[in-house]
Amino acid sequence: MVTSEMWNEKKGACLRSFDEKEAVDSVNGALALRPQIEAIIDKIWDEGFDGIYFIGIGGTYASSMQVEVYMRGRSVLPVYVENAAEFLTTGNKRFTNKSVVILSSVSGNTKEMVELVDRVHEIGGRVFSFIDTPGSVLTQPDKQDYLVVYPKNEQLKFYMVANYLMYKNGEFAEYERYNKEMEAHLAQVLADVEKQSDAWAYDYAERCVAQAHEHPDLPRYYIGSGNQWGATYSYAMCYWEEQMWIRTKSITCQEFFHGMQEIIVWDTPVTLFMGEDEQRPLAERVARFLPKVCGNYTIIDTKEFALEGISPEFRGTISHLVMHGVNNRVDAYMELFLRHPLSIRRYYRQFEY
Amino acid sequence: MVTSEMWNEKKGACLRSFDEKEAVDSVNGALALRPQIEAIIDKIWDEGFDGIYFIGIGGTYASSMQVEVYMRGRSVLPVYVENAAEFLTTGNKRFTNKSVVILSSVSGNTKEMVELVDRVHEIGGRVFSFIDTPGSVLTQPDKQDYLVVYPKNEQLKFYMVANYLMYKNGEFAEYERYNKEMEAHLAQVLADVEKQSDAWAYDYAERCVAQAHEHPDLPRYYIGSGNQWGATYSYAMCYWEEQMWIRTKSITCQEFFHGMQEIIVWDTPVTLFMGEDEQRPLAERVARFLPKVCGNYTIIDTKEFALEGISPEFRGTISHLVMHGVNNRVDAYMELFLRHPLSIRRYYRQFEY
């Protein structure tokens, strides 16, 4: 006999859509790309460059913003972030045949990214690509100059590039110790984050879905800065809007105080992402402000996770990965409670536009 | 006898809150700053610089983004955009005692901007400030190195800086002709834009207020790219959210297609800002897409204005000013119909946070 199952019928979390071994193996596999990444960077370094441009669109643009802000405060290397569609229209006069693009693509055939590679090659620049899908367009010999094919972990791959660049430039003395720690602990730490946040994520998703049913028009607000900004921006847009069809708005902590704060009232659903990098004080200011005007806010703070084996001084460098772990859990229960498979799209790649 | 006045009682536009002479004089006064701006840039040029950083927060950050994207496709000069609060936390390792900050402030006492100037001076960098308010903190001798005090026209002032920088760098051969045209026509052109869009703006505002009453939770969506992106971002945040307390979300045209498009349905209120700079094709793509999935969209296209006396090849460089003129008219009627004085704030500068 089949009985009707209400979304809140079976109370309790269950690590839905989580395979610990698979998760751990995936991160360790990415970390094991290090010799390959280092060899490519060594080549780029030897050939020389006048600028390194992380370029993306949508979610990969968000990851590009994360790695740029990570390096901005730490490195004098000429590292920049760009949006692929802007590069294809406005261009960048400082981009030359000595410039290098670093990009990532899951599908390996995103329209703007394919055009971007061709444009870069016309200029004579080089392209270092991380592609998830073997055999896709962007893995072809004429569509990249340096290639790493491995699924998922885009944010981690970009940070691995950043870390080695800074090491080569004499800006990361603890590179060996850092990698030893990450290679020993990161994969398990991130799996632990998912396990530790699972029950909380179940309740949060339940609350979010109830609120979405009650106020279908009302956007959820996501706020975050530093290496959380890319996470905040892409989580709101690429997950809630794109995959769940729920309205959201994202804003940085600092900009929140220059406009958006005015539309927060007692019951506005706000979620603050707090990480542990240099921009944490900006999030702390939001955390002090919110309770004074809002009774429906949520703070997700990476500081609450033990991250066993990770030294305090390195915690900030993985805050975005920790947040991603928490969000993975939320997504799993949103998909369940919404009864909305996250893989379906209304419009994206459904017709020509 | 006093009678109740409904917001839609007196149909018809009336150029509310618009004084043509004042508007024309204001722009001409800004254009007349040119010798003063050129003299300052000459000094900065002679002293040498390794980077010019347009830095702002909130609305001034938006204007900074506009001028950066304007120069990015035209100039090899090392010109960048930064957010003040990010500079104060993450910092920028490439910023040195040979770097120059260009900023603008209406109040002349914005917390983050005052701190920014002090930080820049600690590093040994120089600060070129446009301040609206005489005698304010940021006009003091220890809070700036080069100063222009004149109200309003922030976006125009920044573009005047950009144009002269490019001229000095041999990247703007038509600088004299350009300025002759602008100085002869820009002020009147922008006044004409306000007059020509007034009746339309009245109707648009009426529709927006009716929709806001009917769907108070539903955000209005604003989309724009290129030198319209700063306008789009700040219009949605600094005007609708901050001054009108109406929910909005802004997104660039290119990013719209990587997430946000999925939450657009038949009655979602969407407004597209179309300008005439190099990123216009990105807006055209949105304009092609919207009618297929939405029946409640509005397109504001600067191309529809005559802009008499402005050569076709220069139109794109003032698209953001044209859009600002249209928006001024919308604001005037939103203030009227909402019965919400645009000067009041719920929280901003109302208490400590």
XYZ file of C-alpha atoms in Angstrom:
706
model
C 0.000 0.000 0.000
C 1.264 3.462 -0.878
C 0.565 6.260 1.581
C 0.810 9.977 0.908
C 4.090 11.328 2.253
C 4.083 14.891 3.541
C 7.411 16.646 3.366
C 7.565 17.045 7.128
C 6.221 13.635 7.953
C 9.425 11.816 8.761
C 11.206 14.139 11.137
C 14.943 13.709 11.390
C 17.987 13.993 9.240
C 19.432 11.149 7.290
C 22.474 12.377 5.327
C 20.357 12.332 2.183
C 22.361 12.175 -1.065
C 25.649 11.857 0.788
C 28.202 9.143 0.223
C 31.071 9.775 2.618
C 33.607 7.649 0.788
C 32.759 9.245 -2.538
C 33.027 12.726 -1.013
C 36.385 12.009 0.608
C 37.771 10.392 -2.523
C 36.641 13.322 -4.652
C 38.514 15.897 -2.561
C 41.582 13.708 -2.211
C 41.588 13.174 -5.950
C 41.580 16.938 -6.462
C 44.411 17.427 -3.966
C 46.358 14.733 -5.803
C 46.321 16.953 -8.902
C 48.960 19.104 -7.212
C 52.020 17.811 -9.140
C 50.108 18.250 -12.397
C 49.042 21.804 -11.476
C 52.527 22.708 -10.293
C 54.090 21.453 -13.501
C 51.737 23.605 -15.567
C 52.374 26.690 -13.420
C 56.126 26.037 -13.686
C 55.786 26.118 -17.469
C 53.687 29.312 -17.440
C 56.195 30.865 -15.044
C 59.154 29.972 -17.244
C 57.466 31.329 -20.354
C 56.647 34.555 -18.472
C 53.384 36.424 -18.170
C 52.160 40.001 -17.752
C 48.857 39.080 -16.184
C 46.874 36.087 -14.954
C 43.130 36.367 -15.471
C 40.648 34.072 -13.764
C 37.684 34.299 -16.118
C 34.284 32.683 -15.764
C 30.567 33.135 -16.161
C 27.834 32.333 -13.659
C 29.124 29.891 -11.056
C 32.632 29.798 -12.494
C 32.743 33.612 -12.351
C 31.872 33.322 -8.651
C 34.759 30.912 -8.097
C 37.024 33.296 -9.999
C 36.040 36.160 -7.696
C 36.883 33.991 -4.692
C 40.411 33.200 -5.785
C 41.096 36.803 -6.818
C 40.105 38.229 -3.435
C 42.209 35.497 -1.777
C 45.307 36.608 -3.685
C 44.604 40.358 -3.632
C 45.637 40.773 -0.020
C 48.544 38.325 -0.193
C 50.312 38.651 -3.519
C 51.858 41.325 -5.712
C 51.397 39.110 -8.755
C 49.223 40.675 -11.479
C 46.171 38.485 -10.904
C 42.731 39.666 -11.988
C 39.167 38.448 -12.311
C 36.957 38.968 -15.345
C 33.562 37.943 -16.623
C 33.751 36.036 -19.922
C 30.922 37.961 -21.619
C 32.490 41.291 -20.675
C 35.828 40.153 -22.053
C 34.065 39.243 -25.313
C 32.437 42.683 -25.657
C 34.356 45.361 -23.771
C 37.607 43.446 -23.849
C 40.633 44.446 -21.825
C 43.331 46.632 -23.388
C 45.929 45.380 -20.931
C 45.399 41.766 -21.975
C 48.206 40.794 -24.358
C 49.881 37.813 -25.974
C 51.808 37.458 -22.710
C 48.609 37.097 -20.668
C 47.205 33.867 -19.269
C 43.590 32.886 -18.647
C 42.682 30.321 -16.014
C 39.190 28.909 -16.295
C 37.004 26.036 -15.218
C 33.990 24.433 -16.859
C 31.830 21.529 -15.766
C 30.170 20.848 -19.107
C 33.205 21.820 -21.131
C 30.987 23.440 -23.738
C 29.520 26.624 -22.171
C 28.881 28.999 -25.070
C 30.646 32.054 -23.615
C 33.646 30.066 -22.437
C 34.218 28.470 -25.850
C 34.082 31.905 -27.494
C 36.372 33.276 -24.811
C 39.055 30.702 -25.539
C 38.944 31.519 -29.241
C 39.239 35.257 -28.509
C 42.184 34.710 -26.170
C 43.913 32.627 -28.816
C 43.334 35.344 -31.437
C 45.159 37.757 -29.140
C 47.913 35.187 -28.629
C 47.256 34.587 -24.924
C 47.365 31.197 -23.260
C 44.546 29.234 -21.589
C 44.868 26.943 -18.564
C 41.619 24.974 -18.240
C 40.092 22.784 -15.579
C 37.404 20.740 -17.272
C 35.094 18.225 -15.590
C 33.918 16.398 -18.699
C 36.417 14.332 -20.717
C 36.120 14.676 -24.462
C 34.110 17.926 -24.332
C 34.793 20.878 -26.636
C 37.043 22.708 -24.184
C 39.327 19.689 -23.808
C 40.169 19.693 -27.541
C 43.767 20.605 -28.455
C 42.785 23.903 -30.110
C 40.644 24.982 -27.144
C 43.261 24.988 -24.371
C 47.009 25.237 -23.825
C 47.237 23.537 -20.451
C 44.562 21.131 -19.326
C 43.499 19.318 -16.184
C 40.505 17.003 -16.535
C 38.966 16.065 -13.216
C 35.390 16.417 -11.919
C 34.135 18.848 -9.235
C 36.202 20.777 -6.639
C 36.518 23.874 -8.815
C 37.036 26.218 -5.876
C 39.733 23.992 -4.446
C 41.525 23.664 -7.802
C 41.651 27.472 -8.158
C 43.058 27.870 -4.643
C 45.695 25.221 -5.405
C 46.779 27.327 -8.385
C 46.835 30.449 -6.208
C 48.844 28.805 -3.460
C 51.548 27.556 -5.802
C 51.753 30.888 -7.628
C 52.317 32.634 -4.293
C 54.828 30.009 -3.220
C 56.837 30.540 -6.402
C 56.679 34.278 -5.830
C 58.079 33.954 -2.293
C 54.749 34.842 -0.692
C 53.812 31.528 0.888
C 56.665 30.287 3.084
C 54.491 27.655 4.741
C 53.403 26.051 1.472
C 54.793 22.610 2.355
C 53.222 22.534 5.833
C 49.964 23.856 4.394
C 49.749 21.123 1.795
C 50.725 18.427 4.258
C 47.833 19.479 6.469
C 45.342 19.758 3.633
C 46.350 16.464 2.074
C 46.084 14.712 5.421
C 42.874 16.281 6.713
C 40.871 18.419 4.275
C 38.787 15.666 2.705
C 37.730 14.241 6.056
C 37.190 17.700 7.535
C 34.766 18.583 4.733
C 32.958 15.257 5.087
C 32.677 15.929 8.823
C 31.198 19.353 8.106
C 28.461 17.704 6.070
C 27.770 15.170 8.811
C 27.795 17.797 11.555
C 25.507 20.192 9.725
C 23.079 17.586 8.431
C 20.464 17.791 11.203
C 20.642 21.584 11.241
C 20.323 21.708 7.450
C 17.244 19.497 7.605
C 15.516 21.959 9.959
C 16.697 25.000 8.017
C 15.407 23.575 4.741
C 12.114 22.654 6.369
C 11.757 26.240 7.619
C 12.763 27.703 4.253
C 10.253 25.588 2.354
C 7.468 26.466 4.795
C 8.303 30.166 4.372
C 8.481 29.802 0.593
C 4.994 28.295 0.610
C 3.674 31.028 2.882
C 5.367 33.910 1.041
C 6.112 32.664 -2.495
C 6.989 36.157 -3.738
C 9.375 37.068 -0.941
C 13.065 36.704 -1.793
C 15.468 35.105 0.628
C 18.437 37.353 1.290
C 21.993 36.010 1.350
C 24.845 38.126 2.675
C 28.581 37.395 2.661
C 32.003 38.922 2.006
C 35.582 37.944 1.237
C 35.939 34.376 0.049
C 32.290 33.941 1.085
C 31.123 36.455 -1.519
C 31.511 34.122 -4.472
C 29.803 31.437 -2.367
C 26.975 33.816 -1.419
C 26.459 35.088 -4.945
C 26.516 31.700 -6.614
C 24.553 29.960 -3.887
C 21.707 32.470 -4.181
C 21.768 32.491 -7.984
C 23.009 29.101 -9.214
C 21.273 27.016 -6.558
C 18.168 28.755 -5.222
C 17.164 30.646 -8.347
C 18.433 28.271 -10.999
C 17.926 24.891 -9.379
C 15.063 25.534 -6.922
C 13.246 28.419 -8.651
C 13.064 30.357 -5.389
C 13.641 34.138 -5.353
C 16.823 35.351 -3.698
C 19.016 38.406 -3.521
C 22.673 38.341 -2.556
C 24.746 41.265 -1.357
C 28.146 41.788 0.230
C 28.256 42.683 3.929
C 29.743 46.104 3.260
C 27.240 47.031 0.567
C 24.354 45.765 2.690
C 24.784 48.890 4.809
C 24.491 51.192 1.817
C 20.966 50.464 0.686
C 19.688 46.953 1.192
C 19.424 47.191 4.958
C 16.397 49.445 4.582
C 14.131 46.678 3.288
C 14.890 44.291 6.168
C 12.003 44.124 8.636
C 11.068 41.802 11.490
C 10.177 38.759 9.392
C 12.472 39.137 6.337
C 14.360 35.860 5.723
C 18.064 36.698 5.829
C 20.997 34.299 5.892
C 24.493 35.532 6.697
C 27.544 33.535 5.607
C 30.409 34.115 8.046
C 33.858 32.871 7.150
C 37.232 33.301 8.779
C 39.238 35.312 6.282
C 40.250 38.975 6.604
C 36.778 40.211 5.742
C 35.177 38.498 8.740
C 34.800 41.869 10.554
C 32.459 43.009 7.772
C 30.208 40.015 8.456
C 30.439 40.608 12.199
C 29.002 44.071 11.662
C 26.001 42.543 9.868
C 25.664 39.977 12.663
C 25.465 42.800 15.212
C 22.935 44.730 13.148
C 20.486 42.004 12.133
C 19.013 41.110 15.555
C 18.040 44.746 16.085
C 15.690 44.839 13.101
C 14.960 41.217 12.143
C 13.706 38.123 13.919
C 14.043 35.771 10.956
C 17.786 35.713 10.322
C 20.145 32.761 10.154
C 23.907 32.904 10.621
C 26.072 30.134 9.245
C 29.487 30.565 10.819
C 32.390 28.368 9.730
C 33.982 29.033 13.123
C 31.553 26.605 14.707
C 33.194 23.650 12.984
C 36.171 21.918 14.603
C 38.054 21.312 11.317
C 40.325 18.827 13.052
C 43.918 18.886 11.898
C 43.680 22.325 10.266
C 45.842 24.981 11.955
C 44.031 28.133 13.089
C 46.024 30.311 10.668
C 44.898 28.215 7.681
C 41.192 27.972 8.557
C 40.246 31.140 6.661
C 41.644 29.729 3.428
C 39.027 26.962 3.387
C 36.010 28.886 4.752
C 34.331 28.809 1.353
C 34.748 25.037 1.156
C 33.283 24.623 4.632
C 30.287 26.767 3.643
C 29.898 24.693 0.498
C 29.693 21.580 2.678
C 26.905 23.091 4.784
C 25.064 24.203 1.668
C 25.320 20.730 0.140
C 23.269 19.472 3.069
C 20.704 22.250 2.716
C 20.337 21.512 -1.008
C 19.693 17.829 -0.333
C 16.729 18.625 1.925
C 15.443 21.498 -0.182
C 15.238 19.096 -3.083
C 13.328 16.636 -0.894
C 10.907 19.069 0.735
C 10.259 21.108 -2.414
C 9.788 17.955 -4.455
C 11.859 19.718 -7.071
C 14.699 17.746 -8.694
C 17.655 20.141 -8.736
C 18.648 19.018 -12.222
C 15.613 20.433 -14.038
C 15.560 23.853 -15.714
C 12.706 25.980 -16.991
C 14.697 27.740 -19.686
C 18.464 27.130 -19.497
C 19.592 25.166 -22.529
C 15.938 24.310 -23.240
C 15.550 26.523 -26.313
C 17.430 29.091 -28.381
C 17.707 32.614 -26.981
C -12.224 72.218 2.719
C -9.619 69.512 2.303
C -10.390 66.587 0.060
C -8.661 63.226 0.024
C -6.234 63.002 -2.849
C -5.697 59.575 -4.356
C -2.323 58.973 -5.953
C -3.818 58.374 -9.356
C -6.375 61.157 -9.129
C -4.677 63.812 -11.218
C -3.620 61.967 -14.352
C -0.857 63.562 -16.377
C 2.805 64.358 -15.998
C 4.026 67.673 -14.736
C 7.837 67.605 -14.568
C 7.574 67.234 -10.797
C 10.710 68.274 -8.883
C 12.463 69.425 -12.041
C 13.971 72.864 -12.521
C 15.425 72.960 -16.031
C 17.709 75.932 -15.429
C 19.069 74.398 -12.242
C 19.640 71.067 -14.030
C 21.421 72.685 -16.980
C 23.545 74.892 -14.733
C 24.521 71.931 -12.581
C 25.889 69.918 -15.523
C 27.566 72.936 -17.106
C 29.169 73.740 -13.763
C 30.565 70.207 -13.627
C 31.874 70.430 -17.204
C 33.517 73.744 -16.278
C 35.638 71.874 -13.732
C 37.691 70.539 -16.636
C 40.703 72.880 -16.284
C 40.813 72.113 -12.553
C 40.606 68.349 -13.155
C 43.218 68.491 -15.935
C 45.628 70.438 -13.726
C 45.327 67.817 -10.987
C 45.818 64.936 -13.424
C 48.832 66.740 -14.897
C 50.356 66.851 -11.421
C 49.609 63.189 -10.735
C 51.026 62.308 -14.160
C 54.245 64.254 -13.543
C 54.717 62.694 -10.127
C 54.186 59.244 -11.679
C 51.933 56.419 -10.547
C 51.851 52.617 -10.617
C 48.080 52.335 -10.355
C 44.941 54.441 -10.253
C 42.186 53.041 -8.077
C 38.622 54.292 -8.214
C 37.368 53.347 -4.750
C 33.903 53.794 -3.329
C 31.151 52.222 -1.256
C 27.450 51.921 -2.096
C 26.526 54.435 -4.781
C 30.082 55.721 -5.180
C 31.291 52.135 -5.665
C 28.735 51.848 -8.480
C 30.102 54.985 -10.144
C 33.612 53.595 -9.728
C 32.601 50.391 -11.514
C 31.201 52.459 -14.377
C 34.383 54.390 -15.017
C 36.554 51.294 -14.719
C 34.586 49.362 -17.347
C 34.695 52.461 -19.565
C 38.485 52.542 -19.456
C 39.051 48.782 -19.464
C 38.336 48.428 -23.160
C 40.049 51.652 -24.181
C 43.184 52.164 -22.132
C 46.326 50.299 -21.167
C 46.686 52.493 -18.084
C 46.669 50.540 -14.809
C 43.200 51.614 -13.678
C 41.242 49.518 -11.202
C 38.065 49.581 -9.135
C 37.870 48.637 -5.465
C 35.348 48.643 -2.664
C 36.452 50.770 0.296
C 35.535 48.221 2.971
C 37.416 45.497 1.135
C 40.468 47.708 0.855
C 40.261 48.270 4.623
C 40.162 44.551 5.419
C 41.701 42.451 2.638
C 43.805 45.308 1.307
C 45.670 45.128 -1.961
C 49.304 44.036 -2.038
C 49.898 45.839 -5.319
C 48.810 49.171 -3.878
C 51.956 51.159 -3.028
C 53.169 54.649 -2.163
C 53.104 55.315 -5.908
C 49.385 54.499 -6.159
C 46.565 56.990 -6.449
C 42.993 56.738 -5.206
C 40.186 58.654 -6.872
C 37.001 58.927 -4.853
C 33.783 60.870 -4.542
C 31.590 61.578 -1.544
C 28.379 63.555 -1.233
C 28.368 63.959 2.543
C 32.148 64.149 2.791
C 32.040 62.114 5.993
C 31.100 58.535 5.044
C 32.684 56.325 7.701
C 34.395 53.859 5.346
C 35.707 56.611 3.053
C 37.299 58.567 5.909
C 39.016 55.393 7.134
C 40.061 54.598 3.579
C 41.826 57.932 3.148
C 43.732 57.422 6.401
C 44.783 53.927 5.307
C 45.941 55.166 1.904
C 47.977 57.896 3.577
C 49.583 55.373 5.939
C 50.754 53.466 2.862
C 51.972 56.717 1.321
C 49.508 56.780 -1.575
C 47.736 59.892 -2.815
C 44.015 60.721 -2.783
C 42.129 62.752 -5.400
C 38.691 63.574 -3.980
C 35.481 64.939 -5.428
C 33.432 66.185 -2.488
C 29.946 67.701 -2.664
C 29.884 69.310 0.777
C 32.253 72.199 1.520
C 33.883 72.093 4.945
C 33.183 68.373 5.484
C 35.746 65.974 6.953
C 37.017 64.752 3.586
C 37.794 68.305 2.424
C 40.246 68.870 5.293
C 43.926 69.195 4.320
C 44.915 65.894 5.994
C 42.085 63.958 4.295
C 42.952 64.560 0.623
C 45.842 65.462 -1.650
C 43.896 66.855 -4.589
C 40.420 68.223 -4.111
C 37.494 69.337 -6.217
C 34.476 70.630 -4.300
C 31.338 70.764 -6.397
C 27.892 69.194 -5.884
C 26.356 66.295 -7.840
C 27.437 64.923 -11.262
C 29.682 62.250 -9.753
C 29.462 59.964 -12.774
C 30.318 62.800 -15.125
C 33.283 63.935 -13.002
C 34.739 60.410 -13.050
C 34.361 60.198 -16.832
C 36.058 63.589 -17.195
C 39.020 62.165 -15.264
C 39.004 59.063 -17.455
C 38.856 61.027 -20.682
C 41.809 63.235 -19.788
C 43.872 60.291 -18.572
C 43.297 58.555 -21.896
C 44.042 61.733 -23.807
C 47.372 62.115 -22.014
C 48.133 58.494 -22.743
C 47.520 58.944 -26.473
C 44.315 56.926 -26.383
C 41.748 59.651 -27.068
C 42.671 61.555 -30.229
C 39.282 63.228 -30.427
C 39.438 64.666 -26.933
C 39.056 68.300 -28.081
C 36.119 67.599 -30.375
C 34.527 65.435 -27.701
C 34.727 68.158 -25.072
C 33.520 70.818 -27.466
C 30.410 68.737 -28.138
C 29.790 67.917 -24.509
C 30.329 71.468 -23.339
C 27.975 72.781 -26.015
C 25.218 70.188 -25.755
C 25.387 67.724 -22.842
C 23.548 69.817 -20.250
C 20.641 70.564 -22.571
C 20.587 67.003 -23.908
C 20.190 65.630 -20.390
C 17.492 68.174 -19.563
C 15.704 67.164 -22.754
C 15.898 63.518 -21.717
C 14.091 64.385 -18.496
C 11.439 66.336 -20.350
C 10.980 63.654 -23.008
C 10.711 60.815 -20.499
C 8.501 62.615 -18.014
C 5.114 61.378 -19.220
C 6.418 57.851 -19.654
C 7.975 57.941 -16.195
C 4.682 59.046 -14.689
C 2.924 56.000 -16.128
C 5.762 53.628 -15.244
C 5.803 54.837 -11.642
C 2.036 54.538 -11.448
C 2.262 50.947 -12.668
C 5.153 50.148 -10.310
C 3.313 51.511 -7.279
C 0.149 49.618 -8.177
C 2.180 46.413 -8.511
C 3.990 47.108 -5.254
C 0.665 47.440 -3.486
C -0.666 44.280 -5.070
C 2.505 42.204 -4.514
C 4.409 43.903 -1.674
C 6.816 40.977 -1.251
C 7.730 40.637 -4.905
C 11.064 42.184 -5.883
C 11.401 44.267 -9.021
C 14.233 43.027 -11.192
C 16.715 45.404 -12.817
C 19.100 44.178 -15.491
C 21.960 46.050 -17.163
C 25.565 45.727 -18.347
C 28.568 47.834 -19.273
C 28.303 51.422 -18.107
C 24.676 50.603 -17.269
C 25.718 48.061 -14.644
C 26.704 50.649 -12.042
C 23.479 52.466 -12.867
C 21.446 49.266 -12.570
C 23.082 48.181 -9.323
C 22.854 51.536 -7.605
C 19.400 52.358 -8.932
C 17.984 49.109 -7.535
C 19.831 49.419 -4.226
C 20.374 53.113 -3.461
C 17.033 54.322 -4.794
C 14.395 51.594 -4.639
C 15.627 49.745 -1.583
C 17.197 52.594 0.351
C 14.951 55.511 -0.554
C 11.638 53.807 -1.403
C 11.863 50.639 0.726
C 10.792 48.497 -2.208
C 12.423 45.112 -2.811
C 14.638 44.812 -5.886
C 17.310 42.604 -7.329
C 19.847 43.715 -9.888
C 21.903 41.502 -12.170
C 24.125 41.952 -15.210
C 22.749 40.836 -18.575
C 25.362 38.125 -18.965
C 24.856 36.675 -15.505
C 21.082 36.806 -15.895
C 21.412 33.807 -18.204
C 23.297 31.781 -15.620
C 20.700 31.462 -12.903
C 18.313 34.342 -12.459
C 16.404 33.726 -15.673
C 14.785 30.664 -14.096
C 12.658 32.691 -11.649
C 11.164 34.939 -14.356
C 7.572 34.003 -15.134
C 4.722 35.676 -16.998
C 4.046 38.450 -14.479
C 7.486 39.066 -12.929
C 8.312 42.803 -13.023
C 11.582 43.152 -14.928
C 13.216 46.336 -16.184
C 16.114 46.192 -18.638
C 18.513 49.136 -18.964
C 19.898 49.293 -22.502
C 22.771 51.637 -23.247
C 24.928 52.129 -26.303
C 28.385 51.077 -25.198
C 30.216 47.905 -26.291
C 28.136 45.696 -23.995
C 24.870 46.577 -25.719
C 24.746 43.127 -27.412
C 24.502 41.548 -23.959
C 21.369 43.611 -23.253
C 19.987 42.825 -26.690
C 20.136 39.142 -25.825
C 18.034 39.787 -22.712
C 15.622 41.880 -24.792
C 15.174 38.944 -27.159
C 14.634 36.482 -24.307
C 12.254 38.389 -22.039
C 9.143 38.492 -24.277
C 9.237 34.707 -24.571
C 8.724 34.129 -20.848
C 7.443 37.390 -19.373
C 4.617 39.809 -20.084
C 5.548 42.370 -17.455
C 8.909 43.635 -18.651
C 10.023 47.183 -19.392
C 12.943 48.191 -21.588
C 14.515 51.600 -21.173
C 16.722 52.136 -24.202
C 18.929 55.226 -24.435
C 18.844 54.811 -28.224
C 15.333 56.233 -28.260
C 16.575 59.692 -27.299
C 17.733 62.129 -29.968
C 20.654 63.558 -27.925
C 20.922 66.487 -30.314
C 24.451 67.645 -30.990
C 26.091 64.443 -29.758
C 27.894 62.464 -32.477
C 26.851 58.824 -32.878
C 30.323 57.596 -31.890
C 30.147 59.451 -28.547
C 26.621 58.438 -27.535
C 27.712 55.317 -25.687
C 29.955 57.345 -23.399
C 26.970 59.129 -21.898
C 24.433 56.260 -21.838
C 24.641 56.068 -18.045
C 23.868 59.805 -17.762
C 20.898 59.458 -20.095
C 19.563 56.569 -17.993
C 20.094 58.653 -14.859
C 17.915 61.365 -16.396
C 15.103 58.894 -17.080
C 15.407 57.518 -13.555
C 15.236 61.000 -12.046
C 11.775 61.329 -13.544
C 10.700 57.918 -12.258
C 11.925 58.805 -8.760
C 9.931 62.026 -8.727
C 6.680 60.170 -9.392
C 7.509 57.208 -7.180
C 7.961 59.669 -4.320
C 4.593 61.196 -5.123
C 2.586 58.016 -5.624
C 4.186 56.132 -2.741
C 3.759 59.143 -0.484
C 7.246 58.317 0.710
C 9.745 61.202 0.950
C 12.952 59.869 -0.605
C 15.071 61.521 2.081
C 13.871 59.373 4.985
C 15.673 56.273 6.211
C 14.583 53.464 8.507
C 18.049 52.651 9.791
C 20.875 54.371 7.877
C 22.632 56.842 10.163
C 19.685 56.565 12.588
C 21.507 54.592 15.289
C 24.836 52.927 16.004
C 25.505 49.565 14.357
